Amino acid sequence: MAEEKLSFQTEVSRLLRIVANSLYSEKRIFLRELISNASDACDRLRYEAITEPGLIDDDPEFRVRIELDPEARTVSVVDNGIGMNREGLIADLGTIARSGTSAYLEQVSGDEAKDMALIGQFGVGFYSAFMVADRVEVTSRRAGEDGAWRWASEGLGEFTVGEAERAGRGTTVTLYMRDGEDEFLEPAGLRGIVKTYSDHIALPIVLADGGGEETVNEASALWTRPRAEIDRDQYSEFYRHVGHAFDEPWMTIHWRAEGVHEYTTLAFIPSQRPFDLFNPERKHGVKLYVKRVFVTDDCAELVPQWLRFLRGLVDSEDLPLNISREMLQNNPLLARMRAAIVRRVLGELAKKAEAEPADYAAFWENFGPVLKEGLYEDPDNRGEILKLARFHSTADGGPVGLDAYVERMKEGQEAIYYIAGEALDSVRQSPQLEGFRARGIEVLLMTDPVDEFWIPAVGTHADKPFRSATRAGADLADIAVEDAAESGEAIDQGRIDSVIAMFKLALKDEVKDVRSSDRLTDSAACLVADEGDLDINLERLLKQHGQIESGFKRILEINPGHDLIRSLAEAVGKGAAAGRLSDTAWLVLDQARIMEGETPPDPAAFSRRMSEALARGLDAG
Ligand code: ADP
């Protein structure tokens, strides 16, 4: 077959444009990505060869060679791993399989610093070659197949694929260096870079720089070395390799379990939130190795979903090397390792939360929403996870834990109060919080969608029930007001009752009930959910996801200390015109809806009432 010209998937072209504009200040990371891919390719073949030894009979020693040719201005990374055939080259090097990529790349702004952070979260892998090369050729032969193929591109929207020659299986990636990128063509300089990026790799990495050949790394699996012999940089490099990551690990957890079962775990928590954390299809989690041989990076049994931000590996001494997919499911050994990993990670997090609260807060900001899923998915670890949970709150100061919250509860306060909503800024403004503020009661601000699910599942903490500040049952009457100036003097009960009666008459079935409220100081009214009904925020979430169509009716609470309610009471007392009173009642309701972030269901009527009220106000003044 002759050479074919093909176009990159749009996302790849877009990514390549960003890469070619060299967003990384550290261009040399291209070598890390290529060595990493070469080592992965060897790992994958080594595993396949367990059941099909014929695949590697002719060349059983896995290795990666870096070949420098200063004359030709090329650097090549050569492996004898699994290789790619024509389809593989097109699919793997012409498209990006990660879903959500397109939407993610839309965010690229042209602002270099911003884009750099963005792409850092994403990772460019193979395409980083185009930071330093103006032409890249990949010659590959898939293990067990006869033909070889060459993929080539200048990184400008198109690539070619055609038949080629290659002596054995594996892949050669050749970079034709751009003018000016001479740093990578100097034998001494290149050696240093290769050393940095191959130190933790378990295969021999051989450098052939024209002057001769040498193996530059120790070629022993990093995780098998004693902790004391591994420095921070080595851990970081390994993390980037195993996690396909570009940041620093926020936490490194490395231990060896000895006893009935032996296994080594080397797990990392990233310092940046990966772009696809909430994408259920994402891979590259914790990899499973058996006796140093890579088995799979897709072992759902090894780490629970709610720890899906973990990166790294577990290397078991006890599982059989030829373990099949079916054997991985419901495997008691895996279940035991999983329980131990969970315990260990939660334990390390607890230590960190205690010792370095500010640093811990950064972790929580990134991964708290994922960890909280464990509160309803894993009742066994609920207590530990609750201890780790941090919340924004109406109190000043940093995020607060539940124990600290309970400690600062007010006298007479029976419940842990929270308010749920979409964004911190808007929930902070909720009128429902006014009465809590006046009493100095702290309210937790919950803005993650998962909050609506774990709170009912958990129910209480330290025997205190969780209670939404937007619910009728949040009874503040028994708690003293600290700041009396904040709430106006309430009118007497008889007059409130007549205002309430007027509201009910005017609004009829539009609301479930109308009540006088303790929870307001500045606003005239607010909407709350009745005890047994869905929380307002949850209802909004479910509506957005098309889970429910019509909502629950709400209770309208009015503030007996507010000027408007007082004037209304007077007007009711004087026997004002029913139409005018009713219009005011409707305006109060629509206002309360607006404060909830909703639009009045009948904007035309709202606007008419508002205009008339304003005109009357101007006439009177
Ligand atoms: P990632 O490694 O994060 O998946 P890359 O863009 O670096 O992303 O690589 C894309 C895919 O191309 C890899 O997942 C792999 O399937 C394939 N690939 C890259 N390099 C090699 C190689 N040296 N040998 C075999 N396959 C490779």
mmCIF file of C-alpha atoms in Angstrom, residues 46-54 322:
data_model
loop_
_atom_site.group_PDB
_atom_site.id
_atom_site.type_symbol
_atom_site.label_atom_id
_atom_site.label_comp_id
_atom_site.label_asym_id
_atom_site.label_seq_id
_atom_site.Cartn_x
_atom_site.Cartn_y
_atom_site.Cartn_z
ATOM 1 C CA ARG A 46 5.717 -8.623 28.818
ATOM 2 C CA TYR A 47 2.257 -9.344 30.190
ATOM 3 C CA GLU A 48 0.876 -10.637 26.884
ATOM 4 C CA ALA A 49 3.916 -12.884 26.537
ATOM 5 C CA ILE A 50 3.025 -14.744 29.718
ATOM 6 C CA THR A 51 0.226 -16.484 27.892
ATOM 7 C CA GLU A 52 1.868 -16.272 24.472
ATOM 8 C CA PRO A 53 5.608 -16.724 24.949
ATOM 9 C CA GLY A 54 6.154 -16.951 21.194
ATOM 10 C CA ASN A 322 -1.433 -15.221 34.393
#
